[in-house]
Short mmCIF file of C-alpha atoms and ligand atoms in Angstrom, two decimals:
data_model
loop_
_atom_site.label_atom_id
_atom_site.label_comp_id
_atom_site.label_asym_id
_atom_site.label_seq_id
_atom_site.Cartn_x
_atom_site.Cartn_y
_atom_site.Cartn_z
CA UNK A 649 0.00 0.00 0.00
CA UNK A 650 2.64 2.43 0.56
CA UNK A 651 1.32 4.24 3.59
CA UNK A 652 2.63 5.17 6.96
CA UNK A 653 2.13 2.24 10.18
CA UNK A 654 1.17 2.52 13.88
CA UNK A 655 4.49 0.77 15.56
CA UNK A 656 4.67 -0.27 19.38
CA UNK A 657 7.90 -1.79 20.64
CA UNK A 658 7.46 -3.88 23.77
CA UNK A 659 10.66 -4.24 25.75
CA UNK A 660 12.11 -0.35 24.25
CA UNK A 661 14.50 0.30 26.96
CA UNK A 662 15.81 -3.14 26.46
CA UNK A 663 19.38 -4.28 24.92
CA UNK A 664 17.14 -5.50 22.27
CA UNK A 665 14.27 -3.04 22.40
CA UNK A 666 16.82 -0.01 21.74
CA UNK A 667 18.31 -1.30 18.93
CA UNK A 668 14.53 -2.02 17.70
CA UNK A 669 13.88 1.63 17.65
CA UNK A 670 17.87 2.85 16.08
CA UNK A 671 17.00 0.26 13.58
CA UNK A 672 13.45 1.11 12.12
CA UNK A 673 15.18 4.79 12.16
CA UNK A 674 18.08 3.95 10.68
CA UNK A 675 16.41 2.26 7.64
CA UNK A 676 13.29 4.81 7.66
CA UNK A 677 10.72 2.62 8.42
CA UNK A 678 7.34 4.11 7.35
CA UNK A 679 6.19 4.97 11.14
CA UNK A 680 3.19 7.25 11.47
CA UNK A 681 2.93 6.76 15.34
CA UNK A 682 5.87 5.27 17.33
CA UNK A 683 4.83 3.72 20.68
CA UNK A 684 7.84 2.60 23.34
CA UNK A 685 6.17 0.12 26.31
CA UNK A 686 8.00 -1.02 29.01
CA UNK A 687 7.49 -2.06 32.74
CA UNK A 688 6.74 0.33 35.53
CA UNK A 689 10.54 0.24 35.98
CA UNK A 690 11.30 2.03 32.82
CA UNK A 691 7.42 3.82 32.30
CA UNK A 692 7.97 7.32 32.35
CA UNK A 693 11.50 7.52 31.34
CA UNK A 694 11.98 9.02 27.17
CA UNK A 695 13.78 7.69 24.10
CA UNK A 696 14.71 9.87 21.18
CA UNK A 697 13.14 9.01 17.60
CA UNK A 698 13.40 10.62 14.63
CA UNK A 699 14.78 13.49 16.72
CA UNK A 700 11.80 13.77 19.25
CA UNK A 701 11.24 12.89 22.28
CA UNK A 702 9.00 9.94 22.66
CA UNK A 703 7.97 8.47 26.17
CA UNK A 704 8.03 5.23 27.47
CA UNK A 705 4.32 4.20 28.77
CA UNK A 706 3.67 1.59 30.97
CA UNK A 707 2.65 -1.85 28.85
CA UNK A 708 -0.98 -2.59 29.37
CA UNK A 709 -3.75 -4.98 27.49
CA UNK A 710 -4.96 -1.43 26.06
CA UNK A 711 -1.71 -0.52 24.60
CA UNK A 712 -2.20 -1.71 21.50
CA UNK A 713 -5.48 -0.18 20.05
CA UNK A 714 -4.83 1.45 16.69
CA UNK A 715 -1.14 -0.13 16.69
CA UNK A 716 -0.33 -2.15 12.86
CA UNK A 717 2.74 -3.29 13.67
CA UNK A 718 3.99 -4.74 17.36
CA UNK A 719 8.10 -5.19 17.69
CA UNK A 720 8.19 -7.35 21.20
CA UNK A 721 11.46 -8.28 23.13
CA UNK A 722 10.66 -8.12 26.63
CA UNK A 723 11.02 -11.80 27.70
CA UNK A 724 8.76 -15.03 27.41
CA UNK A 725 6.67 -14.36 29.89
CA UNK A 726 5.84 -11.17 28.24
CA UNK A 727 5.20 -12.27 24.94
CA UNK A 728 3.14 -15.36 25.79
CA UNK A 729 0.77 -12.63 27.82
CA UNK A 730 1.00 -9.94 25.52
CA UNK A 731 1.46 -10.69 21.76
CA UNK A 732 -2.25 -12.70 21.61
CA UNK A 733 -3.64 -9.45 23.15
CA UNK A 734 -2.10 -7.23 20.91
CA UNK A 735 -2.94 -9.81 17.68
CA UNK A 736 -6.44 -9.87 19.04
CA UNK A 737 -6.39 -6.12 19.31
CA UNK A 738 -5.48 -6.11 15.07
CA UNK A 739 -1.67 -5.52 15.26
CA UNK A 740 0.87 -8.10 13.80
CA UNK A 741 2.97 -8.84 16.26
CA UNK A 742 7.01 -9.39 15.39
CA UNK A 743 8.04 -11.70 18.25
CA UNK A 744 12.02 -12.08 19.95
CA UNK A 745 11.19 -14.46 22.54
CA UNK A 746 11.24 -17.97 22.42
CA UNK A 747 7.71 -18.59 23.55
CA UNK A 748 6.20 -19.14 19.69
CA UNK A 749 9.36 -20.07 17.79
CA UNK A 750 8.17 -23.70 17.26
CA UNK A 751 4.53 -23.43 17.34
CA UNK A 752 3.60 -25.18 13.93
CA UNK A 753 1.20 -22.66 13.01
CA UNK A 754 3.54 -19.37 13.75
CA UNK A 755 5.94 -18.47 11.17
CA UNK A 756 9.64 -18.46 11.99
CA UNK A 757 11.43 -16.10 9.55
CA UNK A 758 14.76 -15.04 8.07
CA UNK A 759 13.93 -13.02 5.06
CA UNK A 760 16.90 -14.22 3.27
CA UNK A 761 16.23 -17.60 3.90
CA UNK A 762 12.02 -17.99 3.74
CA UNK A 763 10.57 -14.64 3.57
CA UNK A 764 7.22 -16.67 2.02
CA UNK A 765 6.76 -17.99 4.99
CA UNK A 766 5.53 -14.91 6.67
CA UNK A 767 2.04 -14.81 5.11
CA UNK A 768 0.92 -17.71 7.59
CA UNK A 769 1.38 -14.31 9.99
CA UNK A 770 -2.99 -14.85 9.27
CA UNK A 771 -2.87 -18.03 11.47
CA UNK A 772 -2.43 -16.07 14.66
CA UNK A 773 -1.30 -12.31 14.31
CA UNK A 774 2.05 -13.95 15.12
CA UNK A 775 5.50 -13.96 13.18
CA UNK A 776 8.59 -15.27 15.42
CA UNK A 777 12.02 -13.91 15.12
CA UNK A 778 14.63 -17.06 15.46
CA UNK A 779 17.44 -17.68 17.94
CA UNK A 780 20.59 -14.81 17.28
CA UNK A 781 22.60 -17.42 17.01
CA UNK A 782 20.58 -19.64 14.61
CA UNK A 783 19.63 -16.57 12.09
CA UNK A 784 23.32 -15.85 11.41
CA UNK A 785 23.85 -19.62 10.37
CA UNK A 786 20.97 -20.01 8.63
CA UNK A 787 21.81 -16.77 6.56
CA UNK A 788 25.37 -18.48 5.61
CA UNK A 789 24.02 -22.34 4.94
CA UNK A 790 20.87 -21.26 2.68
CA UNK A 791 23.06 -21.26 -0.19
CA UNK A 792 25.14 -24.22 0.35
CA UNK A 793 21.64 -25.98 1.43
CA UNK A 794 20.64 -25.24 -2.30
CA UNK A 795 23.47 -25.95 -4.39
CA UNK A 796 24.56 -29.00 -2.73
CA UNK A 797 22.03 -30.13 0.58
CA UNK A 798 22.83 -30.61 4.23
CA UNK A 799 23.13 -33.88 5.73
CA UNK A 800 24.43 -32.61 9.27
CA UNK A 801 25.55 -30.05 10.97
CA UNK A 802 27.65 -29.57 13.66
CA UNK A 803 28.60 -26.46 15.20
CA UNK A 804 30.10 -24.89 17.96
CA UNK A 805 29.13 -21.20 19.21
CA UNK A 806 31.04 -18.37 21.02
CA UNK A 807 28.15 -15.93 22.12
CA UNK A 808 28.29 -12.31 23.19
CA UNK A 809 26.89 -11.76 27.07
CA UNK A 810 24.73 -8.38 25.43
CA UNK A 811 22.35 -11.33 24.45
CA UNK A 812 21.76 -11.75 28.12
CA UNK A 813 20.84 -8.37 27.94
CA UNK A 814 22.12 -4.62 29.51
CA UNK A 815 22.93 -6.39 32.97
CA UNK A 816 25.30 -9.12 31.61
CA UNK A 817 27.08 -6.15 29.78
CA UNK A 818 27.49 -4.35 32.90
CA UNK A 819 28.80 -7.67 34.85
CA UNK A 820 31.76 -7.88 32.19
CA UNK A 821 32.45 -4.60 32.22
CA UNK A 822 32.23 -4.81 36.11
CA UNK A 823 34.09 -7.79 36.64
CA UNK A 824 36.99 -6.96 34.69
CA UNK A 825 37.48 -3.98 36.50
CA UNK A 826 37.72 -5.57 39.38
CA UNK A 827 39.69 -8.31 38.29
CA UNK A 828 42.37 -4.78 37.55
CA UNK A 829 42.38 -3.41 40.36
CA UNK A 830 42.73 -6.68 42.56
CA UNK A 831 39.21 -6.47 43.80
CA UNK A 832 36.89 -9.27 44.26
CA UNK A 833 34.08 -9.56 41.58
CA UNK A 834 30.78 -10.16 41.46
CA UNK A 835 28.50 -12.96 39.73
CA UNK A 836 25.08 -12.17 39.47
CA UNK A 837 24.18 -12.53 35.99
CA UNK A 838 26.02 -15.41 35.23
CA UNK A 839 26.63 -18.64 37.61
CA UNK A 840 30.38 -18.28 37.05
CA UNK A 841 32.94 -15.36 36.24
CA UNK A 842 32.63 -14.69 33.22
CA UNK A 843 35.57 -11.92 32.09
CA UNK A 844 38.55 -14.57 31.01
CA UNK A 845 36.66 -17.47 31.33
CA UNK A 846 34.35 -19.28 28.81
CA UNK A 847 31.07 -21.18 29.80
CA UNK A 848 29.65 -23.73 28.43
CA UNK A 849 26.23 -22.82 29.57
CA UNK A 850 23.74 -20.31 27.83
CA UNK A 851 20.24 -20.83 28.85
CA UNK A 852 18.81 -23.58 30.49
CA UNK A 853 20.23 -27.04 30.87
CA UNK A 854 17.43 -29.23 29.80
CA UNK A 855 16.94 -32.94 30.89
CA UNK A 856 19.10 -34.45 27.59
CA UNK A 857 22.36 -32.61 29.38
CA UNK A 858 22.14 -30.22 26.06
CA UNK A 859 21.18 -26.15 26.79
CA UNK A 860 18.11 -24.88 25.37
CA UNK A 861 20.06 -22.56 23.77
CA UNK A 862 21.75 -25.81 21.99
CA UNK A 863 18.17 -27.18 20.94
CA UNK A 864 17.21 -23.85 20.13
CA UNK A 865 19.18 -24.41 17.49
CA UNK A 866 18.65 -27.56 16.56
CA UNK A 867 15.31 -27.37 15.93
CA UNK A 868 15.04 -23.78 14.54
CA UNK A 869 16.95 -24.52 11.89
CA UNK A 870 15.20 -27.65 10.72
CA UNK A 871 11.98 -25.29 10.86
CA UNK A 872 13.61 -22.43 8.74
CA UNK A 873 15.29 -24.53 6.08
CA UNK A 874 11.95 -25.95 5.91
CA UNK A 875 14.23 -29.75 6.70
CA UNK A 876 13.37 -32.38 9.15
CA UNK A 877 15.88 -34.29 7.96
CA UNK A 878 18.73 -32.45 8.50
CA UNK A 879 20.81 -34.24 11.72
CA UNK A 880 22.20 -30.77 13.71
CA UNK A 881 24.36 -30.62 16.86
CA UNK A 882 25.30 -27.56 18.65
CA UNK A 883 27.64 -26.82 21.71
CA UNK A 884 26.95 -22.86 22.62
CA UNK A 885 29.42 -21.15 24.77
CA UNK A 886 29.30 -17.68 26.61
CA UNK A 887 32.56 -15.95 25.94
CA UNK A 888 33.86 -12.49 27.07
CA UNK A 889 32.67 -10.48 24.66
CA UNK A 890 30.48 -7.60 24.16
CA UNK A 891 28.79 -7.37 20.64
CA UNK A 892 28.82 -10.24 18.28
CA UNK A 893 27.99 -13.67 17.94
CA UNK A 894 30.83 -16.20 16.23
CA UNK A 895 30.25 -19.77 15.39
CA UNK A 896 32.36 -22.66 13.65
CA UNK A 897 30.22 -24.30 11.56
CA UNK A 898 31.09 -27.78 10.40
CA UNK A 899 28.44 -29.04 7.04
CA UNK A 900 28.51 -32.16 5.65
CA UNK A 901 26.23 -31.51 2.30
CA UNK A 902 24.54 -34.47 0.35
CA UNK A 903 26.58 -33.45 -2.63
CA UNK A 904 30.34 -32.60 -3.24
CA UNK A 905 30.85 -29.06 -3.04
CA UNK A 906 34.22 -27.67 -3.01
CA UNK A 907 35.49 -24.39 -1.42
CA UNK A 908 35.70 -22.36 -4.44
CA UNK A 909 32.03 -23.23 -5.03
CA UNK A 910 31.03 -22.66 -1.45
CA UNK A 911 33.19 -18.84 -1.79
CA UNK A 912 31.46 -18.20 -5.52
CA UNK A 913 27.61 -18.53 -4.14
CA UNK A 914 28.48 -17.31 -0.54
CA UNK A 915 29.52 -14.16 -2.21
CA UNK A 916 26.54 -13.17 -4.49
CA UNK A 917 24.72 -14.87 -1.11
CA UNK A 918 22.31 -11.93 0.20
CA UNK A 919 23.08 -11.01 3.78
CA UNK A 920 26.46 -12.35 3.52
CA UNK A 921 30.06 -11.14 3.36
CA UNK A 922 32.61 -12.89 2.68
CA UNK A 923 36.11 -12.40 4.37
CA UNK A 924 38.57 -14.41 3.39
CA UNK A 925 41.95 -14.10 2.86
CA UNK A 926 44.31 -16.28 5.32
CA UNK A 927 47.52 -14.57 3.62
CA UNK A 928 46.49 -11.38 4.86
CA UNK A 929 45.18 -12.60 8.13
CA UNK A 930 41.54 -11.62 7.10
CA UNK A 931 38.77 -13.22 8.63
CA UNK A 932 35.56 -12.47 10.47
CA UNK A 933 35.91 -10.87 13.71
CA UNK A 934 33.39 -9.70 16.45
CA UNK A 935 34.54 -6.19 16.48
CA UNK A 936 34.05 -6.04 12.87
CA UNK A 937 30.67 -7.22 12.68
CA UNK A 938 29.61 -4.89 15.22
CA UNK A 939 27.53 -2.16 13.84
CA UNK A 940 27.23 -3.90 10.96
CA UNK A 941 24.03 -6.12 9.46
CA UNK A 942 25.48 -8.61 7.69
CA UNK A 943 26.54 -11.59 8.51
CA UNK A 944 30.62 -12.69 7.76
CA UNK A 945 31.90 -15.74 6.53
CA UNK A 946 35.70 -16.89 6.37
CA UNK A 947 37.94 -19.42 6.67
CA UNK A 948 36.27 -21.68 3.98
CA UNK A 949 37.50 -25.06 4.32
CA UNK A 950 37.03 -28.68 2.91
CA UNK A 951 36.86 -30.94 6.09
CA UNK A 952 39.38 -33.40 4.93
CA UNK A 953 38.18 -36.19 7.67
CA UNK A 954 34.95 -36.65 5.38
CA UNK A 955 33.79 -37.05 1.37
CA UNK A 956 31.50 -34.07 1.53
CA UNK A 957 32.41 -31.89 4.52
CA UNK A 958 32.91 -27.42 4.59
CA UNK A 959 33.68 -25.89 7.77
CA UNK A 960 33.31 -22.25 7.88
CA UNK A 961 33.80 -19.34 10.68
CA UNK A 962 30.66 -17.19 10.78
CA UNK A 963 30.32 -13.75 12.40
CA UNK A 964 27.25 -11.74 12.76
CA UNK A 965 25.79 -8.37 15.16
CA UNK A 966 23.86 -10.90 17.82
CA UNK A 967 21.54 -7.82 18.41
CA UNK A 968 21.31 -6.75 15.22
CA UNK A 969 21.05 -8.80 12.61
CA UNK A 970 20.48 -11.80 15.74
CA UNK A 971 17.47 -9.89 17.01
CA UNK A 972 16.49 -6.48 16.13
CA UNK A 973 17.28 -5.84 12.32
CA UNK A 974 16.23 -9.50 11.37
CA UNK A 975 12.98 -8.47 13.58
CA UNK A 976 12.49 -5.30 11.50
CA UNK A 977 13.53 -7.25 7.95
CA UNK A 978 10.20 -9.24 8.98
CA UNK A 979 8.00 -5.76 9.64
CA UNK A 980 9.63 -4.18 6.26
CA UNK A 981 8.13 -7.15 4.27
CA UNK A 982 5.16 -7.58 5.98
CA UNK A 983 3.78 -3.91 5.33
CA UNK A 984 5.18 -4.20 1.87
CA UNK A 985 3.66 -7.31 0.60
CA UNK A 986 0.73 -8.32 2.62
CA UNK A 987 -0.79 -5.00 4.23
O1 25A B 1255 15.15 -8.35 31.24
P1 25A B 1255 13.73 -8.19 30.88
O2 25A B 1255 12.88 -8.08 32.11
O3 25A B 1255 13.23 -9.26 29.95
O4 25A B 1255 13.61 -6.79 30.14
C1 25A B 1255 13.74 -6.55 28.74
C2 25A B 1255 12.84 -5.44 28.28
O5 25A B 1255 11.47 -5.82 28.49
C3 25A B 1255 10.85 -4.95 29.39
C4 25A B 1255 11.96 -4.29 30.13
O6 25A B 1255 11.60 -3.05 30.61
C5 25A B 1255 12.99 -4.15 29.06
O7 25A B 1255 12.65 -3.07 28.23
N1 25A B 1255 10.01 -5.70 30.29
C6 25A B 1255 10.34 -6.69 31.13
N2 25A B 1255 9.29 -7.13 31.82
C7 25A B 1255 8.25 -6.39 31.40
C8 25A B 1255 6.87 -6.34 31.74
N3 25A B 1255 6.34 -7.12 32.66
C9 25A B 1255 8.72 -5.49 30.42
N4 25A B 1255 7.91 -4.66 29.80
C10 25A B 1255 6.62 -4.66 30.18
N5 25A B 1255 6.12 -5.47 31.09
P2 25A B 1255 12.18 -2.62 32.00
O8 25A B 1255 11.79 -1.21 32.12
O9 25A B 1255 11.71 -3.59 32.99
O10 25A B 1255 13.75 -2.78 31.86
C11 25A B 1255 14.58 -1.64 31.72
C12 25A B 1255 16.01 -2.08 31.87
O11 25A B 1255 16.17 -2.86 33.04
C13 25A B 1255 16.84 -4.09 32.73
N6 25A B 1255 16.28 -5.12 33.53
C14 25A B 1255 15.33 -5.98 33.24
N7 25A B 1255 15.08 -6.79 34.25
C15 25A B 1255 15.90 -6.39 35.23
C16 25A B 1255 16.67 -5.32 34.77
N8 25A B 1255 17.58 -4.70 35.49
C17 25A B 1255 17.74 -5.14 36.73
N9 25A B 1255 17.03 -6.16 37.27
C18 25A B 1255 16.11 -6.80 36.54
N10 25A B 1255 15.41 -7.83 37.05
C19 25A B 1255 16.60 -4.37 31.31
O12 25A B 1255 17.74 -5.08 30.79
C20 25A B 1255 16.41 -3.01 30.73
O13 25A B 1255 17.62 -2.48 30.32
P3 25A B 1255 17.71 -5.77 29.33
O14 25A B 1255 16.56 -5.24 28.58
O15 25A B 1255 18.98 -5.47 28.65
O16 25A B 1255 17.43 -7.35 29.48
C21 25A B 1255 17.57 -8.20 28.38
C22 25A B 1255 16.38 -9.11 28.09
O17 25A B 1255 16.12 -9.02 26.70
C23 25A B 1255 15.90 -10.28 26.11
N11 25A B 1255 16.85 -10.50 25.00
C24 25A B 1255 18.03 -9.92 24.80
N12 25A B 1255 18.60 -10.32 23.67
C25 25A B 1255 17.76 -11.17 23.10
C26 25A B 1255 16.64 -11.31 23.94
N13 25A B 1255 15.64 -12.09 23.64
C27 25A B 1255 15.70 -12.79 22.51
N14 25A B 1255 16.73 -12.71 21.64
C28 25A B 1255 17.78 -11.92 21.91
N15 25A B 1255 18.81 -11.88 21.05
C29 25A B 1255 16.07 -11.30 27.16
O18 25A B 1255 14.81 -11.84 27.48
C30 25A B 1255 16.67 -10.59 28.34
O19 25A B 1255 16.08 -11.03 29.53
O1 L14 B 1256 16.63 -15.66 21.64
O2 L14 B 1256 22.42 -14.82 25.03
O3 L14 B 1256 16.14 -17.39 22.77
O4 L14 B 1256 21.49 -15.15 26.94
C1 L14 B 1256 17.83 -16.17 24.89
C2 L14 B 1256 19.19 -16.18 25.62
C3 L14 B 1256 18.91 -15.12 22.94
C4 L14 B 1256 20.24 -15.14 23.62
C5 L14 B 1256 16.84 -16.42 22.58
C6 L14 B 1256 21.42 -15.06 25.73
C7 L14 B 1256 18.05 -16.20 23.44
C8 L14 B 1256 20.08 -15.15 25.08
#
């Protein structure tokens, strides 16, 4: 239609919920109204938009009368109270949380990977944004999934603590002052120190001795490739680092692809960047893809221990393109195409 949209995002003073409102600025989202809902905690504090000061109301089952479009990062709990509300109420709610991601009937979108999924957005006024972690892999297998299929997967992550949220960026910050100046530190956040360390632990350990986080991405990922038979394997670890997620991503495809190949279609690959260049010592790096939208891909390999094995190093912004671009990718397509 081309018009202008009623937004809400739920969670705005959030890690997540910030970047939500930077990022439909950023890439001029047609907003006619912009509404930021929070808690009582952050109700009453103001974010800038567009320049102007906007305030942040309390979230309520009336918020979302006249709203089109509702952005929500603000937990589970909040979403699985909330986003039927506001779908009842006629918005189409963009969900972060985990609370829908596998629901059959809810879409679960990467629009580089199955933007046509996003019309079943009818079932329930619901479209759910995938795991940070699993978006940025799914962006860089798509177009090794086409040219030559996916058997397994097995991958290994090294997470960012901002997906934990403002908090677990203070504790690092925190803790490795104190670790400086010889004083003791803190864990609150975490169960463990986590400046110079690395835990195997993000999320919840579940009864299979795997992390949710780790089936999180398991089963995402047969959902967005749209692939129950792909076998996937993850082991996700919290390292010291602020912004960006980085995984190693072992593929064994169904047919022989080699690494030239896999760097030809990676390249014209949307989303993706590749960096790549070993005799230079360029390859993807957190602080790179900071800031940044896309998702990086280096050190291309042929897994030599196997017929039909790539393994591949791949970087992306875990709250960008890992939560809030991806999240407004979804809104940008939705008003577009089916509104
Ligand atoms: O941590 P929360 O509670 O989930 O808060 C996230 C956002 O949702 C709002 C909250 O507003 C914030 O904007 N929110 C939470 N409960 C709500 C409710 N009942 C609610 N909105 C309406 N109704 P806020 O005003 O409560 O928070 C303002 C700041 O305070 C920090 N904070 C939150 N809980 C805290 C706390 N500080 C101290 N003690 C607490 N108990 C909060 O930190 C915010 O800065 P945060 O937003 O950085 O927390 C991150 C949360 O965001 C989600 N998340 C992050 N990355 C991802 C993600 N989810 C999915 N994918 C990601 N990639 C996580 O759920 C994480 O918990
Ligand atoms: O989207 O890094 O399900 O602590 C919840 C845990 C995002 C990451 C999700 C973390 C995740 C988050």
């Amino acid at each position: 239609m081309g018009g202008l949209y009623n937004v809400a995002v739920v969670g705005a003073t959030g890690a997540v919920g910030n970047m939500m409102v930077e990022v439909l600025q950023e890439r001029n989202f047609p907003v006619n109204n912009l509404k930021l809902l929070a808690s009582e905690r952050s109700a009453g504090s103001a974010m800038l938009f567009q320049g102007k000061s906007h305030k942040v109301e309390l979230l309520t089952p009336e918020s979302f009368e006249d709203v089109d479009v509702a952005l929500f990062s603000a937990g589970g709990s909040v979403s699985k109270e909330f986003a039927p509300i506001a779908a009842e109420s006629g918005a189409v709610v963009v969900d972060n949380s985990s609370a829908f991601r596998m629901d059959p009937d809810i879409p679960l979108v990467v629009p580089e990977v199955n933007p046509h999924q996003i019309g079943a957005y009818r079932n329930r006024g619901i479209i759910a944004n995938p795991n940070c972690s699993t978006i940025q892999m799914v962006v860089a297998l798509k177009p090794i999934y086409d040219a030559a299929g996916i058997e397994r997967i097995v991958v290994s992550t090294y997470q960012a603590v901002s997906g934990t949220g403002k908090r677990a960026i203070q504790e690092l910050q925190d803790q490795s002052v104190s670790i400086f100046n010889f004083k003791p530190i803190k864990s609150e956040v975490y169960p463990h120190q986590i400046a110079f360390n690395c835990l195997p632990h993000i999320d919840v350990f579940l009864e299979n001795g795997y992390t949710k986080e780790e089936m999180k991405m398991v089963n995402e990922t047969k959902k967005i490739l749209e692939d129950a038979s792909i076998r996937v394997t993850a082991t996700t670890v919290r390292v010291p680092v602020f912004y960006s997620h980085s995984e190693s991503v072992n593929v064994e495809t169904k047919k022989k692809i080699t690494v030239q190949e896999v760097r030809d279609i990676l390249s014209k690959a949307p989303g993706v960047v590749v960096v790549d260049d070993p005799g230079k010592n360029l390859y993807p790096l957190a602080i790179d893809a900071a800031g940044k939208d896309e998702t990086f891909v280096g050190r291309i390999r042929e897994d030599e221990s196997i017929e039909k094995g790539i393994n591949l190093w791949v970087v992306a912004d875990n709250i960008r393109k890992g939560a809030a671009t991806n999240a407004v990718q979804i809104a940008e397509i939705l008003v577009k195409e089916y509104f």
